[in-house]
Amino acid sequence: MGYLFLAIAIVAEVVATSFLKLTTGERTAWWAYAVVGVGYVIAFIMLSLALGRGVPLGIAYAVWAGVGVVAVALISWLVFGELLTWQQVLGIALVAAGVVLLEAGGSHTAPRAQP
């Protein structure tokens, strides 16, 4: 269940970050501020719930940040028409690989209580 909360946190954060684009520039959308604020609040609540359900902090934050960076970069390219250079595409691939390696190498058991 913790990873479901983490997935919701990632989606909320990506939506909020993507809507930041609509709060800047010549044609600012006033309602986008509400989407940004609500999205970030939901993201942090869901991240907290994920941690409370046993997802290790280091893994949760790495997955949250890594997937978020890749998703926002792809959204900025697909939705907003921003360019991606080959170096940025390589960076996206490396971030994705790093997240996979962190998740694969992480312990999925609850930490033991210290004596």
mmCIF file of N, CA, C and O in Angstrom, residues 4 28 37 57 90 113:
data_model
loop_
_atom_site.group_PDB
_atom_site.id
_atom_site.type_symbol
_atom_site.label_atom_id
_atom_site.label_comp_id
_atom_site.label_asym_id
_atom_site.label_seq_id
_atom_site.Cartn_x
_atom_site.Cartn_y
_atom_site.Cartn_z
ATOM 1 N N LEU A 4 1.606 2.481 -3.468
ATOM 2 C CA LEU A 4 0.450 3.133 -4.087
ATOM 3 C C LEU A 4 0.403 4.604 -3.669
ATOM 4 O O LEU A 4 0.201 5.490 -4.515
ATOM 5 N N THR A 28 -0.977 34.312 -18.001
ATOM 6 C CA THR A 28 -1.075 33.622 -16.720
ATOM 7 C C THR A 28 -2.513 33.188 -16.462
ATOM 8 O O THR A 28 -3.444 33.971 -16.614
ATOM 9 N N GLY A 37 -0.957 24.559 -5.863
ATOM 10 C CA GLY A 37 -1.013 24.452 -4.406
ATOM 11 C C GLY A 37 -1.620 23.146 -3.927
ATOM 12 O O GLY A 37 -1.048 22.455 -3.068
ATOM 13 N N LEU A 57 12.716 5.925 3.455
ATOM 14 C CA LEU A 57 12.830 7.329 3.073
ATOM 15 C C LEU A 57 13.741 7.523 1.868
ATOM 16 O O LEU A 57 13.394 8.230 0.923
ATOM 17 N N LEU A 90 19.867 11.555 -22.752
ATOM 18 C CA LEU A 90 20.798 10.672 -22.044
ATOM 19 C C LEU A 90 20.643 10.842 -20.532
ATOM 20 O O LEU A 90 20.612 9.858 -19.783
ATOM 21 N N ALA A 113 14.225 -2.740 15.293
ATOM 22 C CA ALA A 113 14.319 -1.797 16.416
ATOM 23 C C ALA A 113 15.704 -1.888 17.025
ATOM 24 O O ALA A 113 16.277 -2.973 17.154
#
